[in-house]
Short mmCIF file of C-alpha atoms in Angstrom, two decimals:
data_model
loop_
_atom_site.label_atom_id
_atom_site.label_comp_id
_atom_site.label_asym_id
_atom_site.label_seq_id
_atom_site.Cartn_x
_atom_site.Cartn_y
_atom_site.Cartn_z
CA MET A 1 -18.15 -8.62 -26.20
CA MET A 2 -16.01 -10.68 -28.60
CA GLU A 3 -13.73 -7.66 -29.06
CA PHE A 4 -13.18 -7.59 -25.31
CA PHE A 5 -11.54 -11.04 -25.44
CA ALA A 6 -10.01 -10.68 -28.92
CA MET A 7 -6.90 -8.95 -27.53
CA ASP A 8 -3.57 -10.87 -27.73
CA TYR A 9 -2.70 -12.55 -24.45
CA ALA A 10 -6.24 -11.77 -23.18
CA PHE A 11 -6.00 -14.52 -20.55
CA TYR A 12 -2.86 -12.98 -18.99
CA VAL A 13 -4.09 -9.37 -19.22
CA TYR A 14 -7.51 -10.09 -17.68
CA SER A 15 -6.07 -12.44 -15.04
CA SER A 16 -3.84 -9.57 -13.87
CA LEU A 17 -6.78 -7.18 -13.92
CA LEU A 18 -8.88 -9.63 -11.88
CA ALA A 19 -6.05 -10.04 -9.34
CA PHE A 20 -5.70 -6.24 -9.05
CA LEU A 21 -9.42 -5.65 -8.58
CA SER A 22 -9.66 -8.48 -6.04
CA VAL A 23 -6.86 -6.98 -3.93
CA ILE A 24 -8.46 -3.52 -4.13
CA ILE A 25 -11.79 -4.93 -2.89
CA ILE A 26 -10.15 -7.02 -0.14
CA CYS A 27 -8.01 -4.09 1.12
CA THR A 28 -10.96 -1.65 1.11
CA LYS A 29 -13.33 -4.01 2.92
CA ASP A 30 -10.66 -5.07 5.39
CA ALA A 31 -9.58 -1.50 6.28
CA PHE A 32 -13.12 -0.21 6.90
CA ARG A 33 -14.15 -3.38 8.76
CA HIS A 34 -11.06 -3.06 10.97
CA LEU A 35 -11.92 0.57 11.82
CA SER A 36 -15.56 -0.24 12.52
CA LYS A 37 -14.59 -3.24 14.72
CA THR A 38 -12.12 -1.08 16.67
CA LEU A 39 -14.74 1.65 17.17
CA GLY A 40 -17.35 -0.91 18.28
CA HIS A 41 -14.95 -2.60 20.69
CA ILE A 42 -13.86 0.67 22.33
CA LYS A 43 -17.45 1.95 22.56
CA ASN A 44 -18.52 -1.29 24.26
CA THR A 45 -15.64 -0.98 26.73
CA ILE A 46 -16.62 2.62 27.54
CA HIS A 47 -20.29 1.66 28.04
CA GLN A 48 -19.25 -1.27 30.22
CA MET A 49 -17.06 1.00 32.37
CA GLU A 50 -19.88 3.56 32.68
CA SER A 51 -22.43 0.94 33.75
CA ASP A 52 -19.91 -0.55 36.24
CA ASN A 53 -19.42 2.91 37.74
CA GLU A 54 -23.18 3.42 38.09
CA THR A 55 -23.63 0.16 39.99
CA MET B 1 5.74 23.03 7.47
CA TRP B 2 7.25 22.20 10.87
CA THR B 3 4.16 23.59 12.60
CA PHE B 4 1.97 21.31 10.48
CA LEU B 5 4.16 18.25 11.21
CA HIS B 6 4.21 19.14 14.89
CA LYS B 7 0.41 19.37 14.90
CA MET B 8 0.10 16.05 13.03
CA ALA B 9 2.02 14.37 15.86
CA SER B 10 -0.99 15.04 18.09
CA PRO B 11 -3.31 11.98 17.91
CA ARG B 12 -6.41 14.09 18.30
CA TYR B 13 -5.44 16.47 15.46
CA PHE B 14 -4.35 13.58 13.24
CA TYR B 15 -7.66 11.80 13.83
CA SER B 16 -9.72 14.81 12.78
CA ILE B 17 -7.55 15.61 9.71
CA ALA B 18 -7.60 11.95 8.62
CA THR B 19 -11.40 11.80 8.93
CA SER B 20 -11.82 14.77 6.58
CA LEU B 21 -9.14 13.61 4.07
CA ILE B 22 -10.24 9.97 3.63
CA PRO B 23 -13.26 10.53 1.30
CA TRP B 24 -11.30 12.97 -0.91
CA PHE B 25 -8.35 10.61 -1.29
CA LEU B 26 -10.56 7.56 -1.84
CA VAL B 27 -12.90 9.09 -4.43
CA SER B 28 -10.18 10.91 -6.43
CA GLY B 29 -7.98 7.78 -6.31
CA LEU B 30 -10.76 5.52 -7.60
CA ILE B 31 -11.69 7.98 -10.39
CA LEU B 32 -8.07 8.15 -11.58
CA MET B 33 -7.72 4.36 -11.39
CA VAL B 34 -10.88 3.78 -13.47
CA ALA B 35 -9.74 6.37 -16.06
CA GLY B 36 -6.23 4.89 -16.19
CA LEU B 37 -7.47 1.31 -16.55
CA ILE B 38 -10.00 2.12 -19.30
CA ASN B 39 -7.47 4.15 -21.29
CA GLY B 40 -4.65 1.69 -20.71
CA LEU B 41 -6.64 -1.42 -21.57
CA PHE B 42 -8.68 -0.15 -24.50
CA TYR B 43 -7.19 3.03 -25.98
CA ALA B 44 -3.39 2.80 -25.59
CA PRO B 45 -1.74 1.27 -28.69
CA PRO B 46 -0.21 -2.23 -28.38
CA ASP B 47 3.56 -2.48 -27.80
CA TYR B 48 5.56 -3.24 -30.96
CA GLN B 49 7.36 -6.17 -29.28
CA GLN B 50 5.02 -7.42 -26.54
CA GLY B 51 1.68 -6.72 -28.25
CA ASP B 52 -1.26 -6.45 -25.85
CA ALA B 53 0.60 -8.29 -23.06
CA PHE B 54 2.27 -4.97 -22.21
CA ARG B 55 -1.11 -3.80 -20.80
CA ILE B 56 -0.31 -5.74 -17.62
CA ILE B 57 1.96 -2.73 -16.91
CA TYR B 58 -1.17 -0.78 -15.83
CA VAL B 59 -1.68 -3.03 -12.80
CA HIS B 60 1.86 -4.33 -12.25
CA VAL B 61 3.79 -1.02 -12.07
CA PRO B 62 1.38 0.75 -9.63
CA SER B 63 1.41 -2.36 -7.39
CA ALA B 64 5.22 -2.57 -7.41
CA TYR B 65 5.50 1.19 -6.83
CA ILE B 66 3.11 1.05 -3.83
CA SER B 67 4.92 -1.97 -2.38
CA MET B 68 8.22 -0.04 -2.35
CA MET B 69 6.70 3.31 -1.38
CA ALA B 70 4.83 1.74 1.56
CA TYR B 71 8.03 0.16 2.86
CA SER B 72 9.98 3.43 2.43
CA LEU B 73 7.23 5.23 4.34
CA MET B 74 7.39 2.61 7.10
CA ALA B 75 11.19 2.94 7.29
CA PHE B 76 10.90 6.75 7.54
CA ALA B 77 8.20 6.42 10.23
CA ALA B 78 10.35 3.85 12.11
CA PHE B 79 13.27 6.30 12.07
CA VAL B 80 11.05 9.15 13.33
CA ALA B 81 9.50 6.89 15.98
CA LEU B 82 12.84 5.69 17.32
CA ILE B 83 14.63 9.06 17.29
CA TRP B 84 11.84 11.47 18.32
CA ARG B 85 9.54 8.93 20.04
CA ILE B 86 6.44 10.12 18.20
CA LYS B 87 3.57 7.71 18.88
CA ILE B 88 1.70 8.47 15.64
CA ALA B 89 4.69 7.14 13.67
CA HIS B 90 4.20 3.66 15.17
CA ALA B 91 0.50 3.81 14.27
CA VAL B 92 1.42 4.72 10.67
CA ILE B 93 3.73 1.69 10.44
CA VAL B 94 1.01 -0.61 11.81
CA GLY B 95 -1.46 0.84 9.30
CA ALA B 96 0.85 0.59 6.29
CA ALA B 97 2.14 -2.98 6.82
CA PRO B 98 -0.90 -5.05 5.69
CA LEU B 99 -1.50 -2.76 2.70
CA GLY B 100 2.17 -2.97 1.70
CA ALA B 101 2.07 -6.76 2.02
CA TRP B 102 -1.02 -7.01 -0.22
CA PHE B 103 0.49 -4.78 -2.90
CA THR B 104 3.81 -6.66 -2.79
CA PHE B 105 1.91 -9.92 -3.26
CA LEU B 106 0.02 -8.29 -6.16
CA ALA B 107 3.26 -7.04 -7.76
CA LEU B 108 4.72 -10.57 -7.55
CA LEU B 109 1.53 -12.18 -8.88
CA THR B 110 1.02 -9.81 -11.82
CA GLY B 111 4.76 -9.91 -12.59
CA SER B 112 4.59 -13.69 -12.70
CA ILE B 113 1.52 -13.59 -14.97
CA TRP B 114 3.39 -11.15 -17.26
CA GLY B 115 6.55 -13.28 -17.15
CA ARG B 116 4.85 -16.45 -18.43
CA PRO B 117 4.14 -15.21 -22.00
CA MET B 118 7.20 -12.90 -22.22
CA TRP B 119 9.97 -14.92 -20.52
CA GLY B 120 8.44 -18.38 -20.91
CA THR B 121 8.40 -18.96 -17.14
CA TRP B 122 6.23 -18.00 -14.17
CA TRP B 123 9.19 -17.61 -11.81
CA GLU B 124 13.00 -17.57 -11.92
CA TRP B 125 14.79 -18.05 -8.58
CA GLY B 126 18.09 -16.66 -9.86
CA ASP B 127 16.58 -13.33 -10.88
CA PRO B 128 17.62 -10.50 -8.50
CA ARG B 129 14.50 -8.32 -9.00
CA LEU B 130 12.08 -11.19 -8.40
CA THR B 131 13.87 -12.58 -5.34
CA SER B 132 14.49 -9.17 -3.72
CA GLU B 133 10.78 -8.32 -4.15
CA LEU B 134 9.86 -11.69 -2.60
CA LEU B 135 12.21 -10.86 0.29
CA MET B 136 10.24 -7.66 0.82
CA LEU B 137 7.00 -9.66 1.12
CA PHE B 138 8.72 -11.76 3.82
CA LEU B 139 9.82 -8.54 5.57
CA TYR B 140 6.22 -7.30 5.67
CA LEU B 141 4.97 -10.66 6.95
CA GLY B 142 7.86 -10.89 9.42
CA TYR B 143 7.05 -7.43 10.77
CA MET B 144 3.39 -8.37 11.33
CA ALA B 145 4.34 -11.72 12.89
CA LEU B 146 6.84 -10.03 15.23
CA ARG B 147 4.26 -7.49 16.40
CA ALA B 148 1.65 -10.20 16.94
CA SER B 149 4.09 -12.27 19.00
CA LEU B 150 4.94 -9.46 21.47
CA PRO B 151 2.19 -8.66 24.01
CA ASN B 152 3.95 -5.57 25.39
CA LEU B 153 3.10 -2.58 23.15
CA ALA B 154 6.26 -0.54 23.84
CA GLN B 155 8.49 -3.55 23.21
CA ALA B 156 6.57 -4.49 20.04
CA ASP B 157 6.87 -0.90 18.77
CA LYS B 158 10.61 -0.71 19.37
CA LEU B 159 11.65 -4.15 18.09
CA SER B 160 9.42 -4.04 15.01
CA ALA B 161 10.70 -0.53 14.12
CA ILE B 162 14.28 -1.84 14.31
CA LEU B 163 13.33 -4.75 12.02
CA ILE B 164 11.79 -2.30 9.52
CA LEU B 165 14.96 -0.16 9.52
CA ILE B 166 17.22 -3.18 8.96
CA GLY B 167 14.99 -4.35 6.09
CA ALA B 168 15.16 -0.91 4.43
CA ILE B 169 18.51 -1.96 2.90
CA ASN B 170 16.39 -4.05 0.51
CA ILE B 171 14.75 -0.96 -1.08
CA PRO B 172 17.77 0.26 -3.13
CA ILE B 173 18.59 -3.38 -3.92
CA ILE B 174 15.13 -3.87 -5.49
CA HIS B 175 15.33 -0.59 -7.40
CA PHE B 176 18.85 -0.98 -8.80
CA SER B 177 18.85 -4.79 -9.17
CA VAL B 178 18.05 -4.53 -12.89
CA GLU B 179 21.09 -2.26 -13.39
CA TRP B 180 23.57 -3.97 -11.05
CA TRP B 181 22.98 -7.56 -12.20
CA THR B 182 21.76 -9.44 -15.26
CA SER B 183 18.01 -9.81 -14.93
CA LEU B 184 15.08 -11.16 -16.92
CA HIS B 185 13.20 -8.08 -15.72
CA GLN B 186 13.34 -5.08 -18.05
CA GLY B 187 15.27 -1.95 -17.04
CA PRO B 188 13.66 1.23 -15.69
CA THR B 189 11.04 2.77 -18.01
CA LEU B 190 9.88 5.87 -16.14
CA LEU B 191 12.73 6.82 -13.80
CA LYS B 192 15.63 6.90 -16.24
CA ALA B 193 18.05 9.53 -17.49
CA GLY B 194 16.64 11.42 -20.49
CA GLY B 195 12.99 11.00 -19.43
CA PRO B 196 10.49 8.13 -19.69
CA ALA B 197 11.11 5.67 -22.56
CA ILE B 198 7.42 5.22 -23.33
CA ASP B 199 4.99 6.86 -25.77
CA SER B 200 2.69 9.51 -24.24
CA LEU B 201 -0.43 7.51 -25.25
CA MET B 202 0.86 4.69 -23.04
CA LEU B 203 2.41 6.99 -20.42
CA TYR B 204 -0.61 9.10 -19.37
CA PRO B 205 -2.85 6.14 -18.39
CA LEU B 206 0.11 4.71 -16.47
CA LEU B 207 0.64 7.99 -14.60
CA ALA B 208 -3.11 8.14 -13.85
CA MET B 209 -2.90 4.61 -12.42
CA ILE B 210 0.19 5.39 -10.32
CA ILE B 211 -1.28 8.63 -8.89
CA GLY B 212 -4.73 7.03 -8.43
CA THR B 213 -3.32 3.97 -6.65
CA THR B 214 -1.19 6.23 -4.42
CA LEU B 215 -4.27 8.27 -3.41
CA TYR B 216 -6.23 5.05 -2.83
CA PHE B 217 -3.37 3.68 -0.71
CA GLY B 218 -3.27 7.00 1.19
CA SER B 219 -6.98 6.80 2.00
CA LEU B 220 -6.76 3.23 3.32
CA LEU B 221 -3.59 4.06 5.23
CA LEU B 222 -5.49 6.88 6.98
CA VAL B 223 -8.40 4.51 7.77
CA ARG B 224 -6.06 1.89 9.27
CA THR B 225 -3.94 4.47 11.12
CA LYS B 226 -7.12 6.03 12.55
CA ALA B 227 -8.10 2.64 13.97
CA GLU B 228 -4.63 2.15 15.46
CA VAL B 229 -4.56 5.68 16.95
CA LEU B 230 -7.95 5.13 18.52
CA ASN B 231 -6.86 1.80 19.95
CA ARG B 232 -3.79 3.38 21.53
CA GLU B 233 -5.68 6.45 22.77
CA LYS B 234 -8.81 4.67 24.03
CA ASN B 235 -8.16 5.77 27.62
CA SER B 236 -7.53 9.42 26.72
CA ARG B 237 -10.14 12.07 27.45
CA TRP B 238 -10.52 13.23 23.83
CA ALA B 239 -11.19 9.70 22.53
CA LYS B 240 -13.75 8.93 25.24
CA LYS B 241 -15.47 12.25 24.70
CA MET B 242 -15.57 11.79 20.94
CA LEU B 243 -16.89 8.23 21.14
CA SER B 244 -19.52 8.98 23.76
CA GLY B 245 -20.63 11.99 21.71
CA ASP B 246 -20.86 9.78 18.58
CA GLN B 247 -18.52 12.11 16.65
CA LEU B 248 -17.25 9.46 14.29
#
């Protein structure tokens, strides 16, 4: 564990790594959430239109 | 090739191809990124001048590369959309913009973190590479703000594509800024005459990171473009049929 932080400029190297990993997580979650929200919204609209047609 | 591109212009075909490609791109991209990061951070030798601080290259260079590649892709798609009026091209631009903005922000942030120990400053306003990259972040944000401000889809598509094409002039400026003007930023390492000026032990993890991040970007671009295509095609027969049949 000590070796992990013993690197020169460890603060700068691991801060960059943390920033990179954070952006990767944010982008992944955001993209899949956006797709799932779009799918849900369109499905609801279709169901709404179908039930309106039935009545 | 032309047949494939012609087919890809069909929203229905694009949707089905994207659905099958996403897991392959995502998994292979993440594997390469993990391998590149582990090798770059723990097995590559330290730089003789910068010591271990050089390891920031493994997150900074892929981010900067994606930020420029995403904008170039958007400019190409804007050109295709305006000349040939292909609807998928607008969806690709919409999908790429937020990803490009995030990676540009990341390139600026990691560059700033690298600059502090090496240059003695977090930011230098007079530096052409830093300011032209910041301008690109504003172009991404400006594109998204312009789209959000225009309620008419056709008008938003056209005006935002024109903005993207005008902003494309910034791409060669970013790339050649370190050669054209005096800059704190180092010169090109990989794309230079006579081959990359970097030892193979440092180079291979970097290449793994660049290819891995590109595949990862590709997978998320497909996810976002799929959502945009579906949104635009929600009234078409194929989309309704697919959604009512739960073929997701």
